[in-house]
PDB file of C-alpha atoms in Angstrom:
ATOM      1  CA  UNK A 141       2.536  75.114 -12.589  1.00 84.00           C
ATOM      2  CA  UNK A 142       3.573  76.898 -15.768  1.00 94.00           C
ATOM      3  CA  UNK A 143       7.652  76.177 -14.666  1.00 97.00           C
ATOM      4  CA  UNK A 144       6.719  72.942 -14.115  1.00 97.00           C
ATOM      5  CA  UNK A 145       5.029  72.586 -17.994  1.00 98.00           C
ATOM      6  CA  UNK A 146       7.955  74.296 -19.115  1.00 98.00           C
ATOM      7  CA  UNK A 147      10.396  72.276 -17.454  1.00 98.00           C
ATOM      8  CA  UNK A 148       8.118  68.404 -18.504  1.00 98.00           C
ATOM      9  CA  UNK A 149       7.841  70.083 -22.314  1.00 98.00           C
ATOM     10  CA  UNK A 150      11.887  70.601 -22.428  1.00 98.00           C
ATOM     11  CA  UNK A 151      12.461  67.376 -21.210  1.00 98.00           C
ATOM     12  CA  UNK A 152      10.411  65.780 -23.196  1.00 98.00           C
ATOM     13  CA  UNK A 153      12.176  67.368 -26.024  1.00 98.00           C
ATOM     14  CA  UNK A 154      15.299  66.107 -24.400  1.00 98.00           C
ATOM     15  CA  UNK A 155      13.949  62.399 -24.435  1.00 98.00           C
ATOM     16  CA  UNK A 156      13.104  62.722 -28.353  1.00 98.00           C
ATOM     17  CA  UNK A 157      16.380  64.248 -29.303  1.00 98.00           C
ATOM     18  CA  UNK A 158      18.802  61.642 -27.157  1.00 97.00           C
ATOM     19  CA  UNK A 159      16.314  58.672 -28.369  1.00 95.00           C
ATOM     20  CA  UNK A 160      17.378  55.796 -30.650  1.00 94.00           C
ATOM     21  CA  UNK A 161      16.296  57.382 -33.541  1.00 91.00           C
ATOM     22  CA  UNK A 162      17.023  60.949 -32.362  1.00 94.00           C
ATOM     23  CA  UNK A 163      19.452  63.479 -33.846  1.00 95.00           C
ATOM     24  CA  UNK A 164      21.442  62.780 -30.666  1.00 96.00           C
ATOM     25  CA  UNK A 165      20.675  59.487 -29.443  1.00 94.00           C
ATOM     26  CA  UNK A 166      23.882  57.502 -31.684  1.00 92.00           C
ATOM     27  CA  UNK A 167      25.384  56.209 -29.180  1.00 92.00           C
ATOM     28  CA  UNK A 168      22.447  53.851 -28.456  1.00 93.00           C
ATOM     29  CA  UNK A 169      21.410  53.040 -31.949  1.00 92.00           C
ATOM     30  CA  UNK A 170      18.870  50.427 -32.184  1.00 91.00           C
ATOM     31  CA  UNK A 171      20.329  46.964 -32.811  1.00 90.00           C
ATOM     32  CA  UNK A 172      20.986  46.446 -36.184  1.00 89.00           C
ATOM     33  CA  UNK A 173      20.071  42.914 -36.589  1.00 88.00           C
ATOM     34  CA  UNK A 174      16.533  43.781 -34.979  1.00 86.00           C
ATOM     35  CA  UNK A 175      13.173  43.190 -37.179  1.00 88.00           C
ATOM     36  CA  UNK A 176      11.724  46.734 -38.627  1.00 89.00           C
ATOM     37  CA  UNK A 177       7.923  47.158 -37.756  1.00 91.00           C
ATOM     38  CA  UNK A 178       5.972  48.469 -40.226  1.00 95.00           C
ATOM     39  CA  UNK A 179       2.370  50.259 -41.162  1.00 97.00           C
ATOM     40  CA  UNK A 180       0.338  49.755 -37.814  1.00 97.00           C
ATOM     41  CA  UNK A 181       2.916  48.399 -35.681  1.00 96.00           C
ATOM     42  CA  UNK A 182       5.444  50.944 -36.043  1.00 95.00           C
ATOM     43  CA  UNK A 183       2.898  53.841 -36.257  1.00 96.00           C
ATOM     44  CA  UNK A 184       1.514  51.824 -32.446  1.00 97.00           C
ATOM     45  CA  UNK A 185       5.312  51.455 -30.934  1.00 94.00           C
ATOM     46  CA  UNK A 186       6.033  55.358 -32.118  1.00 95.00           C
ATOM     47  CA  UNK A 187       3.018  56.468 -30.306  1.00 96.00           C
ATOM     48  CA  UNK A 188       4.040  54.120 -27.370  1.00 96.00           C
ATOM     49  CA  UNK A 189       7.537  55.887 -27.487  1.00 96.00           C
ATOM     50  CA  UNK A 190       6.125  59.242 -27.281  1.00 98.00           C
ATOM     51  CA  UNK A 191       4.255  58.237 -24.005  1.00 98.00           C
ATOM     52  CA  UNK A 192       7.220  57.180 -22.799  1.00 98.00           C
ATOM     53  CA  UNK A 193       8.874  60.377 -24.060  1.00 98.00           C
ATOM     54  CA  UNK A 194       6.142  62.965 -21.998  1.00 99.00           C
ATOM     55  CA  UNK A 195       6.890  60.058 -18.652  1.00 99.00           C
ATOM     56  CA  UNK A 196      10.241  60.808 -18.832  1.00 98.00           C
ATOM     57  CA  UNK A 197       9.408  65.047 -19.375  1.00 99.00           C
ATOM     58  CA  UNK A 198       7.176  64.715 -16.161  1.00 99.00           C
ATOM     59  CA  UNK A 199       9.255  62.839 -14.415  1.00 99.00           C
ATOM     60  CA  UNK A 200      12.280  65.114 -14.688  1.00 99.00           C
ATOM     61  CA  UNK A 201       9.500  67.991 -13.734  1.00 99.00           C
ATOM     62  CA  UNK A 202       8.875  65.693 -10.407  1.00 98.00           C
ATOM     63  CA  UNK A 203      12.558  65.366  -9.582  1.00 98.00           C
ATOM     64  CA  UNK A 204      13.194  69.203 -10.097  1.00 98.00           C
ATOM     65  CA  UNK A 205      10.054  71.225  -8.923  1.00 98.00           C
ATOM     66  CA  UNK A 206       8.189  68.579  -6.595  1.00 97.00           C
ATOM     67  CA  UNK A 207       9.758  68.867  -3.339  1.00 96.00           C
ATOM     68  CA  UNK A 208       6.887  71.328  -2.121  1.00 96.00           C
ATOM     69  CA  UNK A 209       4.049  69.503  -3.097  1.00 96.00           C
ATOM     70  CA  UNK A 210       5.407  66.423  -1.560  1.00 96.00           C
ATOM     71  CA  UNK A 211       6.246  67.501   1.025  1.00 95.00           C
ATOM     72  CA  UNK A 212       3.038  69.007   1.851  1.00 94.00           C
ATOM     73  CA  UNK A 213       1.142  65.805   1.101  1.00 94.00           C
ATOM     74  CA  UNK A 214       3.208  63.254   3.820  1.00 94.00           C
ATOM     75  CA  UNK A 215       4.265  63.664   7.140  1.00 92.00           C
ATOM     76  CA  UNK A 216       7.897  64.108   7.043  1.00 93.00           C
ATOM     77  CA  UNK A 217      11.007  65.696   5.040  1.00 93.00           C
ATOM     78  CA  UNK A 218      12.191  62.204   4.930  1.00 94.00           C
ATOM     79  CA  UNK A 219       8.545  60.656   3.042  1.00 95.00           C
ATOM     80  CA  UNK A 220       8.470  63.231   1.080  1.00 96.00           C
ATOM     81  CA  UNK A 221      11.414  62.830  -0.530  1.00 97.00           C
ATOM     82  CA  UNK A 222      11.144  59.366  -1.012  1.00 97.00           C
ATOM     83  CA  UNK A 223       7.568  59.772  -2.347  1.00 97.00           C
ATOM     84  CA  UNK A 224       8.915  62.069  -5.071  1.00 98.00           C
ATOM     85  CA  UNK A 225      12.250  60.271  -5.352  1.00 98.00           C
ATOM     86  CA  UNK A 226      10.053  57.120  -6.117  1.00 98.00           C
ATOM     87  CA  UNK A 227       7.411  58.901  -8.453  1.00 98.00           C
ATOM     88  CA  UNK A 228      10.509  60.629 -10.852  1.00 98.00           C
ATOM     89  CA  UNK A 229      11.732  56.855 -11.321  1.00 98.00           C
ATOM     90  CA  UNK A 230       8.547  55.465 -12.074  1.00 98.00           C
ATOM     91  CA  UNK A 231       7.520  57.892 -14.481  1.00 98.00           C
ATOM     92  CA  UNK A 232      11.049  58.850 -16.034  1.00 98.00           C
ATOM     93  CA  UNK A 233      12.803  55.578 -16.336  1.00 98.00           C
ATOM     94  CA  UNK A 234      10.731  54.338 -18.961  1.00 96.00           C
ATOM     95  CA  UNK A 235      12.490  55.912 -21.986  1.00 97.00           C
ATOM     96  CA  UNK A 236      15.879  55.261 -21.181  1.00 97.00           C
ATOM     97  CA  UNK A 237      14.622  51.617 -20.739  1.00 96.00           C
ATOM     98  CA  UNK A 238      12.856  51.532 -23.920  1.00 94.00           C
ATOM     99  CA  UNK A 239      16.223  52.472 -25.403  1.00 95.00           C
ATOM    100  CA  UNK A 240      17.952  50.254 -24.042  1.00 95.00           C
ATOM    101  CA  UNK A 241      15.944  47.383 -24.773  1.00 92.00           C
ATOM    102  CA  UNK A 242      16.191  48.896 -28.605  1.00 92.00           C
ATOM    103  CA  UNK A 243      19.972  49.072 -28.615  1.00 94.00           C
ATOM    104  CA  UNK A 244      21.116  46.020 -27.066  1.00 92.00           C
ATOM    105  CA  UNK A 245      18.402  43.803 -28.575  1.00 88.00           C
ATOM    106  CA  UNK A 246      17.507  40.184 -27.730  1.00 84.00           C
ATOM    107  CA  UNK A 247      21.156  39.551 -26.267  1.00 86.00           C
ATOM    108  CA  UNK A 248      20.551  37.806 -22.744  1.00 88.00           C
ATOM    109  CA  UNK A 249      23.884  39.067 -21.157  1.00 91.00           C
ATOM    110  CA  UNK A 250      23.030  43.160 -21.979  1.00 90.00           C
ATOM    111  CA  UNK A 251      19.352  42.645 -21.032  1.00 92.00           C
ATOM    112  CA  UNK A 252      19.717  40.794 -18.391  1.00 94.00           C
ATOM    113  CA  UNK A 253      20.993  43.833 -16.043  1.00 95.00           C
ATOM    114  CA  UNK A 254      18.908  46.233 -17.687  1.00 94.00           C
ATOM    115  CA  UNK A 255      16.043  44.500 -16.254  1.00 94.00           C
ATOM    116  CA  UNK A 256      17.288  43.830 -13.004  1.00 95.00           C
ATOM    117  CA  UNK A 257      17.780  47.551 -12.889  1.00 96.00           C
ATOM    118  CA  UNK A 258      14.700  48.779 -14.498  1.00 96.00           C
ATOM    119  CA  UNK A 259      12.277  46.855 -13.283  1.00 96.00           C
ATOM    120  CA  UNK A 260      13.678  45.651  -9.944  1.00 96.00           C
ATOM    121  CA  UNK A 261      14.060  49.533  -9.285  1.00 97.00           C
ATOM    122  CA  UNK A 262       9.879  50.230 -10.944  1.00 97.00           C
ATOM    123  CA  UNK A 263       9.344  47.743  -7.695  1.00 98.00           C
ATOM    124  CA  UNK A 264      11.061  49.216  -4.956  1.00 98.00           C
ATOM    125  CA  UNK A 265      10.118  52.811  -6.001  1.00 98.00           C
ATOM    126  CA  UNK A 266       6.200  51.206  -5.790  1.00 98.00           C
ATOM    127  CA  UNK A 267       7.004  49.781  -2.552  1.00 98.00           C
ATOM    128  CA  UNK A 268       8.630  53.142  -1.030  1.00 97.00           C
ATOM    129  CA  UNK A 269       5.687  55.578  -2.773  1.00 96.00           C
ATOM    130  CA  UNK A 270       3.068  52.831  -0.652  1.00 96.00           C
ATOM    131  CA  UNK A 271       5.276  53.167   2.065  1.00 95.00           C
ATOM    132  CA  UNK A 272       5.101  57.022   2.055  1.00 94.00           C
ATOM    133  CA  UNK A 273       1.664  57.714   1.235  1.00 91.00           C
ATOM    134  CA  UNK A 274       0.599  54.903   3.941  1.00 90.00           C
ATOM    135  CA  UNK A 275       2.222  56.161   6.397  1.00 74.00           C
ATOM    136  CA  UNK A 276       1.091  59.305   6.276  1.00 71.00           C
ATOM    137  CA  UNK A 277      -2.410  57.957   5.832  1.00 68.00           C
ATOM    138  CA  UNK A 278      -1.713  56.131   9.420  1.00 62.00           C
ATOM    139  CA  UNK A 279       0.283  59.021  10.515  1.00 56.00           C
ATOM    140  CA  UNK A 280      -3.135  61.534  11.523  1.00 53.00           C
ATOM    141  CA  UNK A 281      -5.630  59.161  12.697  1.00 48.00           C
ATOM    142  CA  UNK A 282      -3.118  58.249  15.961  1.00 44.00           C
ATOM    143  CA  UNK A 283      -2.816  62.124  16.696  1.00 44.00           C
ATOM    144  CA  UNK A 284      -6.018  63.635  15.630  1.00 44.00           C
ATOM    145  CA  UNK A 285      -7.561  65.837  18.147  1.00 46.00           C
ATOM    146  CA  UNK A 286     -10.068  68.771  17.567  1.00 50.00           C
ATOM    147  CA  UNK A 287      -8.409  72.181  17.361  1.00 52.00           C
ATOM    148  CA  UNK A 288     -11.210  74.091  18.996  1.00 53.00           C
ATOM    149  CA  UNK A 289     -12.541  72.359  21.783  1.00 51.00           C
ATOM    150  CA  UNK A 290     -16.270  74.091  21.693  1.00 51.00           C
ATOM    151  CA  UNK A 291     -17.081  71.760  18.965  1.00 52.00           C
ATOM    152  CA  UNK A 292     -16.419  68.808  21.093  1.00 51.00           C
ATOM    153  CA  UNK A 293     -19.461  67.518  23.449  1.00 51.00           C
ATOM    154  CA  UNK A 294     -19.040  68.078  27.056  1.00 53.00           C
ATOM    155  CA  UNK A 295     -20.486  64.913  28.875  1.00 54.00           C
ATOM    156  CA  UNK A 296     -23.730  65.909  30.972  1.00 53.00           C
TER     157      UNK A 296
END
């Protein structure tokens, strides 16, 4: 657990630093021509941007350390890999989509594959995490048998 904090913290750093407004995020400036927010509104989309910021930190965590535990929690390699495939994207494409959004502005042609990508891709990884966690859920009742049979009652 403490790799995986670790590992979500410098990511998270990673997502502030290569932001819009970060030291390193230039090369996706916000549009120039946008309206600034100020008082409440920016101090509401800054705090919205940091949530997006610790998504994208766990996220990365997911898609690095989270093989195990999903493994452990479906009934196949291949489920289990989806499942966490499927969580990472849902939790870490939110930043870069933010930015995005930021950078290109209100221009239909740039947003316009953005959010075919984004949130055509949040619906298909919800579909594929259902389909993983469902099937598992399905997956024991059709084989469950006692271990032990002395617990089971003998007919009379």
């Amino acid at each position: 657990m403490r790799r995986f904090g670790i590992i979500a913290l410098a990511a998270t750093v990673f997502a502030v630093l290569v932001g819009p407004d970060g030291p390193l995020g230039r090369f996706w400036a916000p549009d120039p021509d946008a309206p600034a927010a100020h008082g409440a509104v920016l101090a509401g989309l800054i705090g919205e941007n940091m949530v997006e910021n610790i998504a994208f930190g766990v996220g990365i965590a997911i898609l690095l350390l989270g093989r195990r535990w999903f493994a452990a929690r479906t009934d196949t390699a291949r489920a289990g890999q989806i499942a966490r495939i499927a969580t990472a994207w849902l939790l870490a494409s939110w930043m870069p989509h933010a930015a995005l959004h930021r950078h290109l502005g209100m221009q239909p042609t740039g947003i316009l594959p953005v959010e075919w990508i984004f949130h055509a891709g949040s619906i298909l990884a919800a579909v594929l995490l259902l389909w993983a966690f469902a099937h598992t859920v399905a997956a024991p009742a059709r084989r469950s048998r006692p271990a032990d049979n002395s617990t089971v009652r003998q007919p009379r």
